[in-house]
mmCIF file of C-alpha atoms and ligand atoms in Angstrom:
data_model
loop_
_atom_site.group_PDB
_atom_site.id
_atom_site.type_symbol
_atom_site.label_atom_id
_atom_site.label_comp_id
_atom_site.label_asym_id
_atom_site.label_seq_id
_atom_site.Cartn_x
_atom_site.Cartn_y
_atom_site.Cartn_z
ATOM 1 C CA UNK H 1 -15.096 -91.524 -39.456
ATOM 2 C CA UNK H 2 -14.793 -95.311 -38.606
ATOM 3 C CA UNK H 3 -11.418 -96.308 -38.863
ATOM 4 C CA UNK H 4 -10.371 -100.501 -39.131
ATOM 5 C CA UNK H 5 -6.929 -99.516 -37.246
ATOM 6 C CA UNK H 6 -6.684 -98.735 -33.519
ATOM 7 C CA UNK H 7 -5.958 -94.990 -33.194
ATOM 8 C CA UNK H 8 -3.637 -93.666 -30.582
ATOM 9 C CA UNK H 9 -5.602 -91.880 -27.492
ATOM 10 C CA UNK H 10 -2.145 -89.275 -27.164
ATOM 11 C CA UNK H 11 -4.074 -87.220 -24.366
ATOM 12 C CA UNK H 12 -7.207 -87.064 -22.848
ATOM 13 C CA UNK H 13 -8.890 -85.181 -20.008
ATOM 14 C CA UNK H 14 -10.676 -87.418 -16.814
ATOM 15 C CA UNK H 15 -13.837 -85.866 -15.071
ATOM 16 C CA UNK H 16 -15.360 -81.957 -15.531
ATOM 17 C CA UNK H 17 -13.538 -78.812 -14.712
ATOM 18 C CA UNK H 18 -12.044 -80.305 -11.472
ATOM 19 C CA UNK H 19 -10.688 -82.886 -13.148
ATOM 20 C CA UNK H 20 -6.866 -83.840 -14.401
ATOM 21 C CA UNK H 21 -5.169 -84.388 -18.214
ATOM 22 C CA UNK H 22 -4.289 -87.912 -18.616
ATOM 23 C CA UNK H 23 -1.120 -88.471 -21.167
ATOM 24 C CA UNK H 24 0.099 -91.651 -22.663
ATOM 25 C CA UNK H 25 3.519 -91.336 -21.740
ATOM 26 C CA UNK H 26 5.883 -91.226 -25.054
ATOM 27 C CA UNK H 27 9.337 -91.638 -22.768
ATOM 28 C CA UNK H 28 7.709 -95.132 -21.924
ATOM 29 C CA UNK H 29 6.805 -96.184 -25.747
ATOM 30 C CA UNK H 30 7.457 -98.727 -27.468
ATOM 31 C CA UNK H 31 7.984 -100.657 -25.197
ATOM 32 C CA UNK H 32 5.316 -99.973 -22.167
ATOM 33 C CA UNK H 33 2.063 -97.871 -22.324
ATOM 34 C CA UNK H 34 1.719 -96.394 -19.193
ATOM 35 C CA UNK H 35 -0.642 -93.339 -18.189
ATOM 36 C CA UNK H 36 0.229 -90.545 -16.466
ATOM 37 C CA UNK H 37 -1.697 -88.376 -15.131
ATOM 38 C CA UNK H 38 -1.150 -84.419 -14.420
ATOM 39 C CA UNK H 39 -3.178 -83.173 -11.196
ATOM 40 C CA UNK H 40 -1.663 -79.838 -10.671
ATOM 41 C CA UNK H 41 0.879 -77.209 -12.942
ATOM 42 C CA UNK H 42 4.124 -78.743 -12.195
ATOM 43 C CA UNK H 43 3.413 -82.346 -13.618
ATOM 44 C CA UNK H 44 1.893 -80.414 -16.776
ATOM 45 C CA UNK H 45 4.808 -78.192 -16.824
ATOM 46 C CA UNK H 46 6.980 -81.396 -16.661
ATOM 47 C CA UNK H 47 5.298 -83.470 -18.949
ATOM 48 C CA UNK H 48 5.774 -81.270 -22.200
ATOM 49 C CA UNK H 49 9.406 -80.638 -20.838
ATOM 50 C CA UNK H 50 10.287 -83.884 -20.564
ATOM 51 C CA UNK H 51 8.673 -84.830 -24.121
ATOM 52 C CA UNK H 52 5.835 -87.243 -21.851
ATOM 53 C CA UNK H 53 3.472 -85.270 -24.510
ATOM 54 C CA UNK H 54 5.705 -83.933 -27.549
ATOM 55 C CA UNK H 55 4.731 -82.825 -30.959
ATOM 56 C CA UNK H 56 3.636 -79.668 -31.850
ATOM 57 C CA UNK H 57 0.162 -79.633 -32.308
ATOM 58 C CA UNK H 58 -0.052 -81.914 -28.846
ATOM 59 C CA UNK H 59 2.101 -79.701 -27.042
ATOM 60 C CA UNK H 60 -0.400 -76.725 -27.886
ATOM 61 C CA UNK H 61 -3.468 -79.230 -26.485
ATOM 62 C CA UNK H 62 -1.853 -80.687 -23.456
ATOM 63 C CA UNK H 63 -1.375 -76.993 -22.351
ATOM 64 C CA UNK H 64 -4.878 -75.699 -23.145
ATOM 65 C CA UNK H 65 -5.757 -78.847 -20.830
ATOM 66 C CA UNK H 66 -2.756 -77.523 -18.698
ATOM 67 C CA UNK H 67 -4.717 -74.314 -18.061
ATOM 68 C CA UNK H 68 -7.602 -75.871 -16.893
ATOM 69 C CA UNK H 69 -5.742 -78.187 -14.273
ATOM 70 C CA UNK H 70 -3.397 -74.734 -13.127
ATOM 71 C CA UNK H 71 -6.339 -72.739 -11.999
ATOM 72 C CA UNK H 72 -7.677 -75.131 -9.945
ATOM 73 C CA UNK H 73 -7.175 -75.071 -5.853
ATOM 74 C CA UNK H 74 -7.926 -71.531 -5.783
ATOM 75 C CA UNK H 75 -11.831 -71.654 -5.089
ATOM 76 C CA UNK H 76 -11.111 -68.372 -1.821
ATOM 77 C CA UNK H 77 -10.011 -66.490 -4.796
ATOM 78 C CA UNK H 78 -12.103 -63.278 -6.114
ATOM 79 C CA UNK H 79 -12.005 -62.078 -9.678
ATOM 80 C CA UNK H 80 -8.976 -60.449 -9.822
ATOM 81 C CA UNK H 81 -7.227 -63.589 -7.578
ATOM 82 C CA UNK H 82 -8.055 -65.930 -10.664
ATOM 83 C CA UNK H 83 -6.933 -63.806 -12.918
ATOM 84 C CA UNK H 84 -3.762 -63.696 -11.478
ATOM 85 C CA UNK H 85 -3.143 -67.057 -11.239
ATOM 86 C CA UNK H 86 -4.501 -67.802 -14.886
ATOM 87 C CA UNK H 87 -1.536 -65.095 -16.053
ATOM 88 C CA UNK H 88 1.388 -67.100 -13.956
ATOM 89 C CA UNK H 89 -0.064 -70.378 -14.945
ATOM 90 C CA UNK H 90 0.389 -69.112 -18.587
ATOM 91 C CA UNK H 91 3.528 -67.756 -17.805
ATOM 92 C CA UNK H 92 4.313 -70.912 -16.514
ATOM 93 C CA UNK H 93 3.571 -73.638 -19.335
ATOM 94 C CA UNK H 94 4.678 -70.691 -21.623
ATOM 95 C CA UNK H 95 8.150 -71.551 -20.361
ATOM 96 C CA UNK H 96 8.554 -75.411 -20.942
ATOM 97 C CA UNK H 97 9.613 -75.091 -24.361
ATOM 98 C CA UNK H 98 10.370 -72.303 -26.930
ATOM 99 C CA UNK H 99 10.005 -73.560 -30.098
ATOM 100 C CA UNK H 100 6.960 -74.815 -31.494
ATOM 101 C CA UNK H 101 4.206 -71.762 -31.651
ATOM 102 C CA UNK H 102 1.274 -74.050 -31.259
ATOM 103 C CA UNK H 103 1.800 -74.254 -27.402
ATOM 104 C CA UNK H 104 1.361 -70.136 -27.285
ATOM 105 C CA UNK H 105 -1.282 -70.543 -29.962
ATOM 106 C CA UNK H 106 -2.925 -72.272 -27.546
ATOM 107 C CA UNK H 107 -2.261 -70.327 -24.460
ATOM 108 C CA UNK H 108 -3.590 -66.712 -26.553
ATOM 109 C CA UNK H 109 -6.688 -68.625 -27.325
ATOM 110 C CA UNK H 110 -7.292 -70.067 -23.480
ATOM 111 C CA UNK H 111 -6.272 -66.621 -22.056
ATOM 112 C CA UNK H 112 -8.721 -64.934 -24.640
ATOM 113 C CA UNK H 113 -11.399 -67.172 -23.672
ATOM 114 C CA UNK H 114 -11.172 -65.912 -20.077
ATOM 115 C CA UNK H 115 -10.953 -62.300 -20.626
ATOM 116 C CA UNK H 116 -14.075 -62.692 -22.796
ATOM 117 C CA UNK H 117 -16.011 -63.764 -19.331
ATOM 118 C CA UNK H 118 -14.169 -60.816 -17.190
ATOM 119 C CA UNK H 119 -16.901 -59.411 -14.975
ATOM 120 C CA UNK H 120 -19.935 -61.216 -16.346
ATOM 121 C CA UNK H 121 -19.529 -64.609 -14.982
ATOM 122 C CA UNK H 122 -18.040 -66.210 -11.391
ATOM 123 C CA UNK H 123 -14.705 -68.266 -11.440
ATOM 124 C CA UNK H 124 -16.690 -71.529 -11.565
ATOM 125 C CA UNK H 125 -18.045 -70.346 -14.841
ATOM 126 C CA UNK H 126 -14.979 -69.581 -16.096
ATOM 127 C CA UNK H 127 -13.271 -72.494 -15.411
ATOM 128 C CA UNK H 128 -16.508 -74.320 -17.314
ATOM 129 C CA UNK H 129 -15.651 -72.177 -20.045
ATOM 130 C CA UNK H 130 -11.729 -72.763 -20.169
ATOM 131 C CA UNK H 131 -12.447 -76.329 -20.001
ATOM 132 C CA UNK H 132 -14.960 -75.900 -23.115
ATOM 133 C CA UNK H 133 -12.216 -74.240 -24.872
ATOM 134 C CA UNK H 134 -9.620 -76.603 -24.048
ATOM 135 C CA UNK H 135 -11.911 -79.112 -25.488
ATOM 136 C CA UNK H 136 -12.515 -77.266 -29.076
ATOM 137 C CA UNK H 137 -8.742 -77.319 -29.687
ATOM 138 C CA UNK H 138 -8.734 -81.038 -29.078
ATOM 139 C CA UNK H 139 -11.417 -80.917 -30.989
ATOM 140 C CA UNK H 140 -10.457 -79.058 -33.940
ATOM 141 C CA UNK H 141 -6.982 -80.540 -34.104
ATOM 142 C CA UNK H 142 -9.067 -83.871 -35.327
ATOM 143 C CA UNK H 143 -10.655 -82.353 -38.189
ATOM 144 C CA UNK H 144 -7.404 -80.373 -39.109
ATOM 145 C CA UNK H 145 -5.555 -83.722 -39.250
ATOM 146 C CA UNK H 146 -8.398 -85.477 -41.397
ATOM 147 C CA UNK H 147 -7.894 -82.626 -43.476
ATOM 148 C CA UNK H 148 -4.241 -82.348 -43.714
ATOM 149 C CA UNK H 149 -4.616 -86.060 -44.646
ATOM 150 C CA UNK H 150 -7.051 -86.006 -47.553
ATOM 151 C CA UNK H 151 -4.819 -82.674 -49.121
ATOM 152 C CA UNK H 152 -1.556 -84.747 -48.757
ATOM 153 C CA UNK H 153 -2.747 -88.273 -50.008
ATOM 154 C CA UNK H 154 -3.256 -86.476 -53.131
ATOM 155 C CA UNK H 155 0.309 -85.855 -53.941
ATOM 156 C CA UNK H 156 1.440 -89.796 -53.319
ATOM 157 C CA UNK H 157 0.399 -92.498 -55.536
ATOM 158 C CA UNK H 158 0.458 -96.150 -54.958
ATOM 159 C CA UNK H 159 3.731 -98.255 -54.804
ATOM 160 C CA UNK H 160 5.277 -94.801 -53.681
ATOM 161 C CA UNK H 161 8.733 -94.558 -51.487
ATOM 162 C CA UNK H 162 8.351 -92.268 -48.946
ATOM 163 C CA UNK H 163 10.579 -90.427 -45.955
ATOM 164 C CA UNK H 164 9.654 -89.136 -42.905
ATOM 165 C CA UNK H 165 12.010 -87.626 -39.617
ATOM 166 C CA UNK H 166 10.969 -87.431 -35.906
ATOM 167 C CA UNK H 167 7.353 -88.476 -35.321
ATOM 168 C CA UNK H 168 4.255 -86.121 -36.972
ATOM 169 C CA UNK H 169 2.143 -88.751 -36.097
ATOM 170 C CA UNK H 170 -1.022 -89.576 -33.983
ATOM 171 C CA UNK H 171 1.038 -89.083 -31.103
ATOM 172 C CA UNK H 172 2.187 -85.552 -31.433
ATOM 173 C CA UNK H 173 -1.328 -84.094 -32.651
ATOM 174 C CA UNK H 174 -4.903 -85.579 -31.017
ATOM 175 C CA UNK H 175 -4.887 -88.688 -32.669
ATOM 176 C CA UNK H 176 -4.110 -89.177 -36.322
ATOM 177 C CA UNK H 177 -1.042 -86.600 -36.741
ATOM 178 C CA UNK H 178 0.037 -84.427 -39.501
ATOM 179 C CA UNK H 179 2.772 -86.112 -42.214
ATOM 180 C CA UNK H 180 1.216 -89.522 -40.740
ATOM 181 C CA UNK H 181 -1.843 -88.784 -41.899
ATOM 182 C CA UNK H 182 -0.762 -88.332 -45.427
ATOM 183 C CA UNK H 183 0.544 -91.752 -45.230
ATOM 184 C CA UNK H 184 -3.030 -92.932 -43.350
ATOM 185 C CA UNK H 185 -5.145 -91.486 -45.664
ATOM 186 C CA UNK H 186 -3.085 -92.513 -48.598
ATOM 187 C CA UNK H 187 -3.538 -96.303 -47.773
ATOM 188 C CA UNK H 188 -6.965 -95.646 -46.861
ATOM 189 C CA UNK H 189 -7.254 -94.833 -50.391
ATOM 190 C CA UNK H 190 -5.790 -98.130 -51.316
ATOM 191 C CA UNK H 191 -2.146 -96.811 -51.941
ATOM 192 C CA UNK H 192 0.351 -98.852 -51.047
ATOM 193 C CA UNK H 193 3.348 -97.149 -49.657
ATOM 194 C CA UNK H 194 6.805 -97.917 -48.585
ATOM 195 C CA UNK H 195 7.587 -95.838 -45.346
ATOM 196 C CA UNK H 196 10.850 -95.183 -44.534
ATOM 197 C CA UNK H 197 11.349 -93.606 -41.621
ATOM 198 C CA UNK H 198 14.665 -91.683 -39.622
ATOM 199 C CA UNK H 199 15.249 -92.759 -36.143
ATOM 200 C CA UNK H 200 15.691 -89.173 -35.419
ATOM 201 C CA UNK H 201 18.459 -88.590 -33.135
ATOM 202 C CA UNK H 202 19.044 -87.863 -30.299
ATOM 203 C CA UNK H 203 15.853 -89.003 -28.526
ATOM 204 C CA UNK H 204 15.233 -91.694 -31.190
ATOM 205 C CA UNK H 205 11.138 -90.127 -31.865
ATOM 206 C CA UNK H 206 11.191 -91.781 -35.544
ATOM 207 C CA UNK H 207 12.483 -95.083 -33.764
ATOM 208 C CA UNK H 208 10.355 -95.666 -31.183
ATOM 209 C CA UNK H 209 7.302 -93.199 -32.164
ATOM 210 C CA UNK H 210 6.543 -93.052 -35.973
ATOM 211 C CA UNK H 211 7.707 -97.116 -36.442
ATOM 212 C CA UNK H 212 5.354 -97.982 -33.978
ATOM 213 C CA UNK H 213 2.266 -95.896 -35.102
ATOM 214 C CA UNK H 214 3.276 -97.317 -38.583
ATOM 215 C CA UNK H 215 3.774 -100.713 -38.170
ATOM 216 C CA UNK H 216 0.806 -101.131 -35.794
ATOM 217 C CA UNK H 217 -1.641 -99.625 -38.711
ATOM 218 C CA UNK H 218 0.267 -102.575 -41.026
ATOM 219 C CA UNK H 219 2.064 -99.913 -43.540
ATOM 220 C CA UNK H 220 5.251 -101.229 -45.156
ATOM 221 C CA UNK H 221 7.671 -99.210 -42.927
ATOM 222 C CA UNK H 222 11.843 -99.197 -42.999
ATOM 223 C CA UNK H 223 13.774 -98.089 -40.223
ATOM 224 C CA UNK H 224 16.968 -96.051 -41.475
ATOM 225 C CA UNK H 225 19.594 -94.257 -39.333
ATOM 226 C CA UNK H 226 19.619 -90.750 -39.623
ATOM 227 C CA UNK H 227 22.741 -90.811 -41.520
ATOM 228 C CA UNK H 228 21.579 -93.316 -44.145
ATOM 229 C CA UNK H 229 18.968 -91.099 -46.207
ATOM 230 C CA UNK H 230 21.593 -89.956 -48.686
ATOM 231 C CA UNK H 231 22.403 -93.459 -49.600
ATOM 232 C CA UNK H 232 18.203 -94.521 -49.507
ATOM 233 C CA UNK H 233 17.550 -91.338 -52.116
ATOM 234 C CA UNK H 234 20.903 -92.301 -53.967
ATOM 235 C CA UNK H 235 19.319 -95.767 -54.333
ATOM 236 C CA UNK H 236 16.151 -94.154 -55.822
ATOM 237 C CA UNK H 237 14.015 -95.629 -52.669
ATOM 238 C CA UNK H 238 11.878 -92.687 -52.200
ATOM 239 C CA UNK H 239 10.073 -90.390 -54.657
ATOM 240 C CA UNK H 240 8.806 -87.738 -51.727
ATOM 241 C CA UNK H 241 9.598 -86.693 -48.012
ATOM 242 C CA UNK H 242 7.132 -85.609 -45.571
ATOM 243 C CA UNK H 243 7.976 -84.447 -42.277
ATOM 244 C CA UNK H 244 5.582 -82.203 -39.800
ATOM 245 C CA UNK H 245 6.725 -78.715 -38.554
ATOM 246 C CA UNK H 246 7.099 -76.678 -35.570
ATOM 247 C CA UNK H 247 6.885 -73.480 -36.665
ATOM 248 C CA UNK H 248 6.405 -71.789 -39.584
ATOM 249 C CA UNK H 249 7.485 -68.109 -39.951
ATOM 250 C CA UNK H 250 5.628 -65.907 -42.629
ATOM 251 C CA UNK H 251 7.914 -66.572 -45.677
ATOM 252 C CA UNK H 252 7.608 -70.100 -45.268
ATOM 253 C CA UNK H 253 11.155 -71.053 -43.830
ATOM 254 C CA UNK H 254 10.273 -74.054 -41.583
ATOM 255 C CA UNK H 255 11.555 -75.171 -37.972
ATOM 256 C CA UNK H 256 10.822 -78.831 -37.091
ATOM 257 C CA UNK H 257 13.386 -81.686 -35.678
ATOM 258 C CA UNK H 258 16.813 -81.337 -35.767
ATOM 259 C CA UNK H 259 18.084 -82.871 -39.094
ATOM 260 C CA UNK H 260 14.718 -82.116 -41.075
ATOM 261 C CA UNK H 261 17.097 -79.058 -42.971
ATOM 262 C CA UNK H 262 19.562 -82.046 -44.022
ATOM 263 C CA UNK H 263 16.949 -83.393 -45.004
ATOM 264 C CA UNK H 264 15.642 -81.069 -47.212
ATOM 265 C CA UNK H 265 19.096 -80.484 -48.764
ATOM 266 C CA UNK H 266 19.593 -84.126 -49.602
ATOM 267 C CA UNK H 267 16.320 -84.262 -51.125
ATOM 268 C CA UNK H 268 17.280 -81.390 -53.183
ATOM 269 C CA UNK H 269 20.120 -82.972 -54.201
ATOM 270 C CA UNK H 270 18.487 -85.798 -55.623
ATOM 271 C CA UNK H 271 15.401 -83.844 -57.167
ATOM 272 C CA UNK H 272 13.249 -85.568 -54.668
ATOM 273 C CA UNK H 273 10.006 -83.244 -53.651
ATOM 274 C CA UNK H 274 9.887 -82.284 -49.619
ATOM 275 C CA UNK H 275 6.879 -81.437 -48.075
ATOM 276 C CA UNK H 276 5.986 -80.491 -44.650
ATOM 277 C CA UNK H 277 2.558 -81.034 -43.090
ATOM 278 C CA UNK H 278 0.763 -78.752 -40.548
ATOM 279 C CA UNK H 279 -1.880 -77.300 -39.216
ATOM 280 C CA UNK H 280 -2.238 -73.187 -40.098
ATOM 281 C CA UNK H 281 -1.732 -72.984 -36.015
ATOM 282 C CA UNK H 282 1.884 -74.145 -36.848
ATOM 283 C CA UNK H 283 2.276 -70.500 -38.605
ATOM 284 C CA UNK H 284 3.734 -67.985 -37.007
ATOM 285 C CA UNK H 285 3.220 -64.857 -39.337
ATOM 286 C CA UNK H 286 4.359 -61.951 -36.503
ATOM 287 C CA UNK H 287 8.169 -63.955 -37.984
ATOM 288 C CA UNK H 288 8.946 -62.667 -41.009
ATOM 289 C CA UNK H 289 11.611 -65.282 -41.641
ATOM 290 C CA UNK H 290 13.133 -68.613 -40.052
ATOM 291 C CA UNK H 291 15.802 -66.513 -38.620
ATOM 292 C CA UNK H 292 13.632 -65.383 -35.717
ATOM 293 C CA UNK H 293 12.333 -68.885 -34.735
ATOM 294 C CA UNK H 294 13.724 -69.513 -31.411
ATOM 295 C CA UNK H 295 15.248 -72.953 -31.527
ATOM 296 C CA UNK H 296 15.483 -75.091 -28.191
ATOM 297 C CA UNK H 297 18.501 -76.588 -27.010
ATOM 298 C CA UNK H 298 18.508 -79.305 -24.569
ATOM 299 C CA UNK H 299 20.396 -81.009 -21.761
ATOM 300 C CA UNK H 300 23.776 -82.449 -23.375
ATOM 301 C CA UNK H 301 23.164 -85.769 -21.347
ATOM 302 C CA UNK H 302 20.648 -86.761 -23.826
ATOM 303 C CA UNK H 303 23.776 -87.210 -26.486
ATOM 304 C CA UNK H 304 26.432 -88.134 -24.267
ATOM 305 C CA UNK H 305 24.001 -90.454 -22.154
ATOM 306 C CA UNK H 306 21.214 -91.440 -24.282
ATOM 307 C CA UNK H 307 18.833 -93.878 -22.765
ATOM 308 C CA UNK H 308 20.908 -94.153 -19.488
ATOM 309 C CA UNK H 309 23.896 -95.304 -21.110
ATOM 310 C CA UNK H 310 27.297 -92.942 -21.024
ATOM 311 C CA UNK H 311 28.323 -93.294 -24.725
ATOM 312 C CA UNK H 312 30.629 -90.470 -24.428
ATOM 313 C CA UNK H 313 33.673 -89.029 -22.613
ATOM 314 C CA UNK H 314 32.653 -87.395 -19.070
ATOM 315 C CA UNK H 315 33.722 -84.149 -20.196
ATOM 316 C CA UNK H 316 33.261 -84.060 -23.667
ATOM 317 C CA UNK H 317 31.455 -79.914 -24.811
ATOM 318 C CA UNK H 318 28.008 -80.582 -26.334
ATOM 319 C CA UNK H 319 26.121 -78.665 -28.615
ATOM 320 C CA UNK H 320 22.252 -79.938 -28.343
ATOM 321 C CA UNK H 321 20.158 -78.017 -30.602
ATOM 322 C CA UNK H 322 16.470 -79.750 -30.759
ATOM 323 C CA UNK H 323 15.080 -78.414 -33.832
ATOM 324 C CA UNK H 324 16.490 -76.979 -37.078
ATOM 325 C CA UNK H 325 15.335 -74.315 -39.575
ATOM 326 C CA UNK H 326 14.837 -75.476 -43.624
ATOM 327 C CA UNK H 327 14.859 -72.581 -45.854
ATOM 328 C CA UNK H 328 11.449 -72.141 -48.093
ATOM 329 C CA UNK H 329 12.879 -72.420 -50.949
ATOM 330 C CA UNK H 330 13.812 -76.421 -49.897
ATOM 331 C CA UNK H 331 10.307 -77.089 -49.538
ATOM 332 C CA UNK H 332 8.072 -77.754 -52.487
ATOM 333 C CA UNK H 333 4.479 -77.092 -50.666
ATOM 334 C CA UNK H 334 3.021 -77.109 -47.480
ATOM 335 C CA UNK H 335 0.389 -79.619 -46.745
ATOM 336 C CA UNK H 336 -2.329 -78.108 -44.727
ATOM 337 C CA UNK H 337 -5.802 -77.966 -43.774
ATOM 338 C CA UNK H 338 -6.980 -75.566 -45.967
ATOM 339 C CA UNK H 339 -5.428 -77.078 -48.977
ATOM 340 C CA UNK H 340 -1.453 -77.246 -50.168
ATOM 341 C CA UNK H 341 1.027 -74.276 -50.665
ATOM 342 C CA UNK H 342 2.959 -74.295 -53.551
ATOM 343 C CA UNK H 343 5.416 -72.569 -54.744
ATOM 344 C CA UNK H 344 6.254 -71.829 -50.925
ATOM 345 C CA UNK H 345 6.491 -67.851 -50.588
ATOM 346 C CA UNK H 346 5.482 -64.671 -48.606
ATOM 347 C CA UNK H 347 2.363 -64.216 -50.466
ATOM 348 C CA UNK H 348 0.980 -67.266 -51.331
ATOM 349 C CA UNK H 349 1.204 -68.418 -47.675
ATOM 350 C CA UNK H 350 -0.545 -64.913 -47.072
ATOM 351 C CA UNK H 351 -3.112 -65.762 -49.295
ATOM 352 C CA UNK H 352 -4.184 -69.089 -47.663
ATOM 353 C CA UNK H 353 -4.303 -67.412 -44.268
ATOM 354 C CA UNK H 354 -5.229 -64.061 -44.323
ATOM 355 C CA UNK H 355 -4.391 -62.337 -40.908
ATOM 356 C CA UNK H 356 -3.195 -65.240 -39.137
ATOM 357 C CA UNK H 357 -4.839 -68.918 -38.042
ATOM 358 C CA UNK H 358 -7.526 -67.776 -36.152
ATOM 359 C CA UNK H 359 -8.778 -65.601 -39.168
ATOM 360 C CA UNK H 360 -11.874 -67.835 -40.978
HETATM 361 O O1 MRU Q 401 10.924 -82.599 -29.770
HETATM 362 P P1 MRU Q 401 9.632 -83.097 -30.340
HETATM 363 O O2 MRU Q 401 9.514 -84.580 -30.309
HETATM 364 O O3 MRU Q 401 8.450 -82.394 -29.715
HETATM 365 O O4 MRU Q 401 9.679 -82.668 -31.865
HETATM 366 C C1 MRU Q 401 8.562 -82.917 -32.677
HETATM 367 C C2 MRU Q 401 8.751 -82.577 -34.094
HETATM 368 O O5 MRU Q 401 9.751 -82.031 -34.501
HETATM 369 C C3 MRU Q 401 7.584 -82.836 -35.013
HETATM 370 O O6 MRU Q 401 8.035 -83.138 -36.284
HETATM 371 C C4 MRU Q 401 6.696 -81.603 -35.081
HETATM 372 O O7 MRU Q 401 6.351 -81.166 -33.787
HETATM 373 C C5 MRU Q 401 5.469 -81.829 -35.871
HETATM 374 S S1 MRU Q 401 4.289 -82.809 -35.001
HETATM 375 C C6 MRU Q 401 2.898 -82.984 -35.929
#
């Protein structure tokens, strides 16, 4: 698909199964767009738990790519040797964050794709393979986006005030994003839309992530602070919200960036439809309901020193959670790949994916 605005290149891997995953760092954006580059497990590990790579769907593909780079340096080993180190290198990126079920979506899929070659192949070949693998998620996450686009456009028309929170954009998925591309594809269509978007505290992702992506593809876009949608849907700005998701347990209930349940509440309040975007990896069906999600919480620093700057008494207690769960029964469909859920329950999300996202 030829597109007249730049895309963002969120991640890409340099060279052939010896080689290393390259990440635009996010930390550094808006401002600077600097590489960096991971050449062993610890700077992979570190770069998804330090949000250098963030966003759901790009968390799950910077640590398929993660794989690849962990089970390198270990040519001596035999069979069983790799296989070790393949399980504590999943371990491993298993453990950077806890949340969003695309990164062990990914890590099934890569550890799958190895045990398939178990005793019919040497560790070269596997590593070809894992590589292969880790390049059909990439892969596939573009054509889930496109599609997740074309489904979404269809419930905006033009002139349309719009929401979003944190950043489901280009950035967090390969390159065109999830609730962003519902926006994209809509003014590909011609629609003109009025974006306004969160700046998502605490680490300011709507801010510095979705205004940028938006601004640089020329879409009409507002920054608000967190705390002013109420007054923006009093004022009968926007007619939907759209906001990406980090997990999605089998009822429907929704975990994505802390403030995206407020969200949904507010929009309730003010009969305004909310929608969240994602890709059927984003559903976790072994959770019957959002009460099992396991929600991160991070360091307090990043509220009591955002940025590097102490905004807050030294000793001040500090609860940090990073994501939040929003009840099905807030959300009026969910915009994926295969086409939109709606009404938003057990069976109609059972329906669309029958035994789970790897089912065809
Ligand atoms: O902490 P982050 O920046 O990784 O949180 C990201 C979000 O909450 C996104 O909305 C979500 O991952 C969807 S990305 C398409």
């Amino acid at each position: 698909m030829s597109d007249v605005y730049p895309m963002v290149e969120t991640l890409r891997w340099s060279g052939d199964w010896n080689g290393e995953l390259v990440l635009l760092d996010q930390t550094r954006l808006p401002l600077e767009h600097v590489d960096h580059t991971c050449a062993d497990l610890e700077s992979v590990w570190e770069a998804i738990r330090s949000l250098r790579v963030r966003g759901a769907p790009a968390i799950g593909i910077a640590a398929a790519y993660g794989v690849c780079v962990g089970v390198q340096g270990i040519e001596d080993a035999d069979e069983d040797g790799f296989f070790l180190r393949l399980d504590t290198v999943v371990k491993r990126l298993g453990a950077s964050r806890p949340t969003a079920v695309n990164l062990f979506w990914a890590l099934q899929r890569m550890q799958s794709c190895a045990e398939q070659m178990r005793g019919s192949g040497s560790t070269i070949q596997i590593r070809q393979a894992l590589l292969e693998e880790a390049r059909a998620i990439h892969a596939d996450d573009r054509q889930m986006c496109r599609a997740i686009g074309t489904h979404g456009a269809e419930l905006l028309s033009d002139g349309m005030g719009v929401l979003t929170h944190c950043n489901a954009g280009g950035l967090a998925t390969s390159e065109y994003g999830t609730a962003l591309a519902v926006f994209f594809t809509a003014q590909e269509q011609g629609k003109q839309l009025k974006v306004y978007v969160d700046e998502t505290r605490p680490l300011l992702q709507g801010a510095r992530l979705t205004a940028w992506e938006l601004t640089q593809r020329g879409i009409d876009t507002t920054l608000i602070c967190d705390s002013m949608a109420a007054q923006v849907m009093r004022e009968e700005r926007v007619q939907a919200v759209v906001t990406g998701a980090d997990r999605i347990a089998a009822n429907g209930d929704t975990a994505n960036k802390i403030g995206t349940y407020g969200l949904a509440l507010l929009a309730a309040a003010h009969q305004i439809p909310f929608y969240v975007a994602a890709p059927t990896n984003t559903f976790d069906l072994t959770l019957s309901s959002g009460d099992d999600i396991p929600i991160e919480e991070r360091d307090a620093r990043e509220i009591t020193h955002g940025f590097g700057k102490q905004t807050a008494p030294s000793r001040v207690a500090v609860y940090n959670p990073a994501f939040d769960v929003t009840p099905a029964s807030l959300i009026h469909g969910l915009i994926t790949e295969r086409g939109l859920i709606a009404p938003v329950n057990r069976e109609a999300i059972a329906n669309l994916i029958p035994g789970g996202a790897d089912a065809r």
